[in-house]
Coordinates of C-alpha atoms and ligand atoms in Angstrom, one line a residue:
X1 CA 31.7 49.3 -16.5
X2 CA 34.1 46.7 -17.9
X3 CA 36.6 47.5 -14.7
X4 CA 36.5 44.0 -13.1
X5 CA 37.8 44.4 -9.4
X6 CA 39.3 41.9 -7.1
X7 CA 38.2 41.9 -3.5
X8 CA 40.8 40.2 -1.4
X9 CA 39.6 39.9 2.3
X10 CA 36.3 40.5 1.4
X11 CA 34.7 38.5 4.3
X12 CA 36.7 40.7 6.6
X13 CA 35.0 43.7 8.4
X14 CA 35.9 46.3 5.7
X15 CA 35.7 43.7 2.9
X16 CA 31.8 43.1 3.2
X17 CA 31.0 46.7 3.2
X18 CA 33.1 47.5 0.0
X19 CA 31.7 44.4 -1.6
X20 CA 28.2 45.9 -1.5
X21 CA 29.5 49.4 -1.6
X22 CA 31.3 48.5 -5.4
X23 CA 28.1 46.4 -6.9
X24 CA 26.1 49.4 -5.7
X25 CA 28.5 51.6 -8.2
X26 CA 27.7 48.9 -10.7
X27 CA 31.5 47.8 -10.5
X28 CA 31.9 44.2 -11.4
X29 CA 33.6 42.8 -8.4
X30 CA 35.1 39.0 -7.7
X31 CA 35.3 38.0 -4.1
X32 CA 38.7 36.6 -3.0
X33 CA 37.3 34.2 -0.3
X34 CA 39.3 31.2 2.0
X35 CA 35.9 29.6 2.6
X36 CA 32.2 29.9 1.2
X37 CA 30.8 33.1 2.4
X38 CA 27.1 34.6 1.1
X39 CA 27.2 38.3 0.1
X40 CA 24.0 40.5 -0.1
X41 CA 24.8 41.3 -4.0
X42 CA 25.4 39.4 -6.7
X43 CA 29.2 39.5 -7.3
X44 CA 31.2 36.5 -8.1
X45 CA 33.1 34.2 -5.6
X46 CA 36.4 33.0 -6.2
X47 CA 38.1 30.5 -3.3
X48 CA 41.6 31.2 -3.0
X49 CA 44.0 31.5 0.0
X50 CA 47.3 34.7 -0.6
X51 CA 49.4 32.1 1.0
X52 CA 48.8 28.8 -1.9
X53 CA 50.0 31.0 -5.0
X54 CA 48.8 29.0 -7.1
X55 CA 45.1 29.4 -6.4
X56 CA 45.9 33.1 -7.2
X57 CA 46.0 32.9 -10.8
X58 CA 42.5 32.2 -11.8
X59 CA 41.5 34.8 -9.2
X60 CA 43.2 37.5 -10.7
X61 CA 42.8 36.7 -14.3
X62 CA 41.3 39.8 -16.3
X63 CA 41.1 42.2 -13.1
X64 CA 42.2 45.6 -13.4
X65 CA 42.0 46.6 -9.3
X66 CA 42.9 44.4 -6.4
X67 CA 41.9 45.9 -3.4
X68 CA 44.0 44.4 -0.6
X69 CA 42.2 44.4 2.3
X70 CA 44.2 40.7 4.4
X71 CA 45.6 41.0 7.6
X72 CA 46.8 37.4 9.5
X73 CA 46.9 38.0 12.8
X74 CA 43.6 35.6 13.6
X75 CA 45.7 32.7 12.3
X76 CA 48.1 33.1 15.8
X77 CA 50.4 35.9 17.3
X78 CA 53.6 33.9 16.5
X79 CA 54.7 34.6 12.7
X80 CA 52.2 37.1 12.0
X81 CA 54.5 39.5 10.4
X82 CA 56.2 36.4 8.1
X83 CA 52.4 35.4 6.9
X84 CA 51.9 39.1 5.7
X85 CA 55.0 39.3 3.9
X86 CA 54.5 36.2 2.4
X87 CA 50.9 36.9 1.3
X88 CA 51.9 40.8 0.1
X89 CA 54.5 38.9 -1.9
X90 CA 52.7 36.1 -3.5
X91 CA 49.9 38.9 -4.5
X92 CA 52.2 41.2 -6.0
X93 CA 53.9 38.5 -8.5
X94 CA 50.1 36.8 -9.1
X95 CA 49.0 40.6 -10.0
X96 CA 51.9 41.3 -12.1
X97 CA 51.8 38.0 -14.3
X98 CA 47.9 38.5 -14.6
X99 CA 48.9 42.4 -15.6
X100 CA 46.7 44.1 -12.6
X101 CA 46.6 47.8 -13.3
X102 CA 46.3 48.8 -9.7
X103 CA 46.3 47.7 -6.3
X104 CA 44.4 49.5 -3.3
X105 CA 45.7 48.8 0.5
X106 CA 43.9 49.6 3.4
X107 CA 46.5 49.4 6.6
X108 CA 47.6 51.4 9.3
X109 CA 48.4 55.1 10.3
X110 CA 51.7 55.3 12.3
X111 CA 55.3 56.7 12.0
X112 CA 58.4 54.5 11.1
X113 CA 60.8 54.1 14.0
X114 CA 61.9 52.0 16.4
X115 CA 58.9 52.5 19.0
X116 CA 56.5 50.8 16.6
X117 CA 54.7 48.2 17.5
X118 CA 54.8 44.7 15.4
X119 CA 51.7 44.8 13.9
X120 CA 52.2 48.5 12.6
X121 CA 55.8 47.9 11.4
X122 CA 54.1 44.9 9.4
X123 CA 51.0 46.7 8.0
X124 CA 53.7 49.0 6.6
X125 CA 55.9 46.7 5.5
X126 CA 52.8 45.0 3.4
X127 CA 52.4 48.7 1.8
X128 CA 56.4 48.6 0.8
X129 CA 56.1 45.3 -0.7
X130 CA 52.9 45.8 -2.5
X131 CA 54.6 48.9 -4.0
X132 CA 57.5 47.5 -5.5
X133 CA 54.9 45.7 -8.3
X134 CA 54.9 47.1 -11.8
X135 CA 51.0 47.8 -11.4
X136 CA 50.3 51.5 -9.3
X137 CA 49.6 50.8 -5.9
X138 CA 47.6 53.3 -3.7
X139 CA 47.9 52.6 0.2
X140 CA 45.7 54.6 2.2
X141 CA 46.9 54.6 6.3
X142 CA 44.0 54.9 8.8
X143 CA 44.0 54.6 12.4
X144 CA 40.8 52.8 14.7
X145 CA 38.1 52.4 12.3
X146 CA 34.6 52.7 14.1
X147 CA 32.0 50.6 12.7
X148 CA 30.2 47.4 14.1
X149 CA 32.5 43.8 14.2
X150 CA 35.5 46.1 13.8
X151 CA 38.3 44.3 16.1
X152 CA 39.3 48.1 17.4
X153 CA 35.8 49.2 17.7
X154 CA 34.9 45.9 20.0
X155 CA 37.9 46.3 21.9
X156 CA 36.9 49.7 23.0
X157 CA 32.9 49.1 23.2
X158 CA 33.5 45.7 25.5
X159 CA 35.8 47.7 28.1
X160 CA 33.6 50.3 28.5
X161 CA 30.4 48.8 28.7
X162 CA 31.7 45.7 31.2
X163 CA 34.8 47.9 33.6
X164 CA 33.0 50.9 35.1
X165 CA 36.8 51.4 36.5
X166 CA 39.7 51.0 34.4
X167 CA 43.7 50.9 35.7
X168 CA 45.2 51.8 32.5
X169 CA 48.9 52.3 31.5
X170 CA 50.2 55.1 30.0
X171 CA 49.0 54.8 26.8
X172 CA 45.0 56.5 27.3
X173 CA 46.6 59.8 26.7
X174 CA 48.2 58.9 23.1
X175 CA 46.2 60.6 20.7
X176 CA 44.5 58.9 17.7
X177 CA 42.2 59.7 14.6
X178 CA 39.4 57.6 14.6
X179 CA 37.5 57.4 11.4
X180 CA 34.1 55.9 10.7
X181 CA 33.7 52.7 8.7
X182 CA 30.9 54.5 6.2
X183 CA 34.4 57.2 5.6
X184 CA 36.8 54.5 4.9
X185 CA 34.5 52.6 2.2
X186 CA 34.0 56.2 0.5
X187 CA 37.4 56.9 0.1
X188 CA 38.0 53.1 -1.0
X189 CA 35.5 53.4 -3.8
X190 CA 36.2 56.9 -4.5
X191 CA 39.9 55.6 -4.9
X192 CA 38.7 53.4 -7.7
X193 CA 37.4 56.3 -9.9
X194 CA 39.6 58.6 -9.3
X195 CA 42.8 58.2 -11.2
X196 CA 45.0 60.8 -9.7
X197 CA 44.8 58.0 -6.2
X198 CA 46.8 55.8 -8.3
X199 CA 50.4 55.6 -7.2
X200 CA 49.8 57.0 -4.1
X201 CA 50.0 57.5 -0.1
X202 CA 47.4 59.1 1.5
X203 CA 46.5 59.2 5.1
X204 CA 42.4 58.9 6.0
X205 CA 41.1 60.0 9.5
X206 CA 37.9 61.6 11.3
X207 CA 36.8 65.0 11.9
X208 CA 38.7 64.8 15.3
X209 CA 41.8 63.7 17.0
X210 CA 41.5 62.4 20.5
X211 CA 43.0 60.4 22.9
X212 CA 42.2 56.8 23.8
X213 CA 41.1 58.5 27.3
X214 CA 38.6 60.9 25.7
X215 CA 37.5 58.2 23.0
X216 CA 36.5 55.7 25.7
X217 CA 35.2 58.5 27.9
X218 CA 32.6 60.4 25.5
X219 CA 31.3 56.4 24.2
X220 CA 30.7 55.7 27.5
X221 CA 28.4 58.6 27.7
X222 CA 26.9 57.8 24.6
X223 CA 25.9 54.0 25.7
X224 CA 24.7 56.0 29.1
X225 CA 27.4 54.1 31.0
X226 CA 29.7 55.7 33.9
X227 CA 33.5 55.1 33.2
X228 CA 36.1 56.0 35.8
X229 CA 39.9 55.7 33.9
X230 CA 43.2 55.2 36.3
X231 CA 46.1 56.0 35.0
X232 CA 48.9 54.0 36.0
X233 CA 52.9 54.4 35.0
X234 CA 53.8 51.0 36.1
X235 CA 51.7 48.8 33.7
X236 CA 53.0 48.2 30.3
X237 CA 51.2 47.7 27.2
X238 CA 52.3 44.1 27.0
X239 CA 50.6 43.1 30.9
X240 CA 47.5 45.5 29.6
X241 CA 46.9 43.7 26.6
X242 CA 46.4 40.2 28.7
X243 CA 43.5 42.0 31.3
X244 CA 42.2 43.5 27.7
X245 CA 42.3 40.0 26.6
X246 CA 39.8 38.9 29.1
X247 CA 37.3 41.1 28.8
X248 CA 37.0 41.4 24.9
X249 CA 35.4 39.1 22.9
X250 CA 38.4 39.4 20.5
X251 CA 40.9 36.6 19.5
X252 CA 44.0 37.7 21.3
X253 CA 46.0 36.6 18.7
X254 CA 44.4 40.1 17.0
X255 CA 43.5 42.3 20.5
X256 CA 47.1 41.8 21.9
X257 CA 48.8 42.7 18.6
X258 CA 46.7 45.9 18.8
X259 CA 47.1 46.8 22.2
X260 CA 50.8 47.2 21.5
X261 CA 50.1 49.3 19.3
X262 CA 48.5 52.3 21.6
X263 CA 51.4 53.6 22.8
X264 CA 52.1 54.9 19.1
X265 CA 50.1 58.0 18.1
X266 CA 48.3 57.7 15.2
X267 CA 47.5 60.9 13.6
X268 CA 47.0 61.8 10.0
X269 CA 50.0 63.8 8.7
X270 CA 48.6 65.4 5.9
X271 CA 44.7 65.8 4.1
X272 CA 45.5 65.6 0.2
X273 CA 42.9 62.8 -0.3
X274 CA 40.1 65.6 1.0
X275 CA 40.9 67.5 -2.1
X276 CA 40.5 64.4 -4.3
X277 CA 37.7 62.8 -2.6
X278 CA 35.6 65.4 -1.2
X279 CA 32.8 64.8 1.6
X280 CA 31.4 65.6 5.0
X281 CA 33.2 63.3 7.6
X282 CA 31.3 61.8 10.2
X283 CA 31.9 63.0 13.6
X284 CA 32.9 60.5 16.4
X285 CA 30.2 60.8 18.6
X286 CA 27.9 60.3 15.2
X287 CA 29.9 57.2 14.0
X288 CA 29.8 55.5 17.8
X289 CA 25.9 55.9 17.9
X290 CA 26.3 54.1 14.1
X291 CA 28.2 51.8 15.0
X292 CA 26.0 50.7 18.2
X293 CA 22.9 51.8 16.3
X294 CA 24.4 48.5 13.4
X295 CA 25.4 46.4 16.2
X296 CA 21.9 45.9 17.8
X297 CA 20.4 44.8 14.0
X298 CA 23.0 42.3 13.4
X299 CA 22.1 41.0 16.7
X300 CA 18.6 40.9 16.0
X301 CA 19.4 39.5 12.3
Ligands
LIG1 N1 39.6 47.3 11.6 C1 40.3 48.5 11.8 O1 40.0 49.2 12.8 C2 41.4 48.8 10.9 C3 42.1 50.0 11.1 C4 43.1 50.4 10.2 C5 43.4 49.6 9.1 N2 42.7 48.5 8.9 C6 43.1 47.7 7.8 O2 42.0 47.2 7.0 C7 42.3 46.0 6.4 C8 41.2 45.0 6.6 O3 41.0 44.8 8.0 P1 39.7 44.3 8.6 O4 39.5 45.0 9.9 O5 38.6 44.2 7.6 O6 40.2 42.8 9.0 P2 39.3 41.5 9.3 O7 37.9 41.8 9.5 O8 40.1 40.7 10.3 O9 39.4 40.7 7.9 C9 40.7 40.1 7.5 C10 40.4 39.4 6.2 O10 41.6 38.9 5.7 C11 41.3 37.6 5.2 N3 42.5 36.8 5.1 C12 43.4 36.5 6.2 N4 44.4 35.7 5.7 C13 44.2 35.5 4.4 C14 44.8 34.7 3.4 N5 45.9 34.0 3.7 N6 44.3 34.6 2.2 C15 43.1 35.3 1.9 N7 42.4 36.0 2.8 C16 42.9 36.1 4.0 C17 40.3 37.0 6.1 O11 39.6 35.9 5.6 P3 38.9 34.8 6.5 O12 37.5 35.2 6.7 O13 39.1 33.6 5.7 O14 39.7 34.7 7.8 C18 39.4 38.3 6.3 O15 38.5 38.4 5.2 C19 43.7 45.5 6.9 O16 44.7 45.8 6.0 C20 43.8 46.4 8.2 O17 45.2 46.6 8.5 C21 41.7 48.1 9.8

């Protein structure tokens, strides 16, 4: 395998999983890192930030595949959308000087239109950015991704298991299409090897599409907790996201951004990647009992 791949993010939540998910394919893989982090495999390590350009070059030099896996919303709430552009920009002129062959993005389900919230809008304006490079991009758009340390997945898992009764706003009845992390790293890797991903769009959800409601209601009774959810019109999903704030042990700089973002459904519009990538998907009450299942050994590690 003479394919060297470029992890950017791979610290992140999805980044560490795809690390050892690629070295298990025997992929040779370089980790894009902003400080020294220790990876269970033996991949190389590369310090670099996507906003200092010019510590992309050495990164990037002889990789075919970047997978773009960067998000900035932990480094504040104000500017987060400028950050992304930036770093989406200075990665697509790095990987077209260093002749990348193709880039893989990881970002978010969820139509364009006015009623989007600002931290969809700027996933997807990262995807149009990273697709205006000469190299083929492929951008796969997934909604929550369930899996332990996932900012989404903690959200839900800390209101549930601390607020036996929840006033909620409107948005428990959008509907969503969760998907579990073990689904996401398959398609990522698969992605890699299969050629006909390159160039393109594909959405990536679960078996099943349910509403925030029935999400938070069916892991409730998975963690054997009782969950009583209030409906209320008058509370918007900015005043939510500031009581969600509270109880979650995520930055608000990242849990308000995606709080905003429930009012939008986020539902896969089409399945052409199940054709290309073939496998069981997990089903949500499987990838919750995962998820919790991974969360105690990290605590115990
Ligand atoms: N988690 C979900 O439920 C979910 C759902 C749908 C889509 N996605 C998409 O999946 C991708 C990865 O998300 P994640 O959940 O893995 O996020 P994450 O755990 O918050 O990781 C974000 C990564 O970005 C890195 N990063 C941020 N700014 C950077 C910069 N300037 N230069 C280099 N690296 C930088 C961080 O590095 P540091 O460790 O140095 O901060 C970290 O490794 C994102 O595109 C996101 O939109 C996630």
């Amino acid at each position: 395998m003479d394919r060297r791949v470029l992890v950017t993010g791979a610290s992140g939540f999805i980044g560490r999983r795809l690390v050892v998910a690629l070295a298990a394919r025997g992929v040779p893989v370089r980790c894009l890192v902003r400080s020294p982090v220790q990876f269970p495999v033996p991949v190389e390590i590369v310090q670099g930030d996507l906003l200092e350009p010019l510590t992309l070059q050495p990164a990037l030099a002889g990789v075919d595949t970047v997978y773009y896996l960067v998000h900035s919303m932990a480094g504040g709430r104000t500017e987060f959308e400028r950050r992304d552009r930036e770093a989406a920009e200075n990665l697509r002129r790095a990987a077209e000087q260093a002749g990348v062959r193709r880039v893989i993005y990881l970002g978010g389900l969820g139509e364009t239109g006015a009623g989007l919230s600002g931290h969809l809008a700027s996933r997807l304006e990262v995807a149009s950015i990273l697709k205006q490079g000469s190299y083929a991009t492929t951008f796969l758009r997934a909604a929550i991704i369930y899996g332990a340390g996932g900012a989404s997945f903690e959200m839900i898992r800390a209101l549930v298991l601390h607020l036996p009764v929840m006033i909620t706003p409107r948005w428990v009845s959008t509907r969503c299409q969760p998907i579990a992390v073990g689904d996401v790293i398959r398609y990522l890797v698969g992605c890699f090897f299969e050629e006909a991903t390159a160039g393109e769009t594909f959405d990536i959800g679960g078996p099943e599409i349910l509403s925030y409601r029935e999400m938070m209601e069916r892991f409730a009774a998975l963690a054997g907790r009782r969950l009583a959810i209030v409906p209320v019109p008058v509370l918007t999903p900015r005043l939510s996201s500031y009581w969600v704030g509270l109880i979650t042990p995520v930055k608000p700089s990242i849990a308000i951004p995606l709080i905003e973002g429930l009012a939008s459904e986020v539902i896969c519009r089409e399945n052409r990647i199940r054709e290309l990538i073939p496998f069981p998907l997990t089903p949500f009450n499987e990838a919750v009992m995962q998820a919790l299942e991974e969360e105690k050994t990290l605590q115990k590690s």
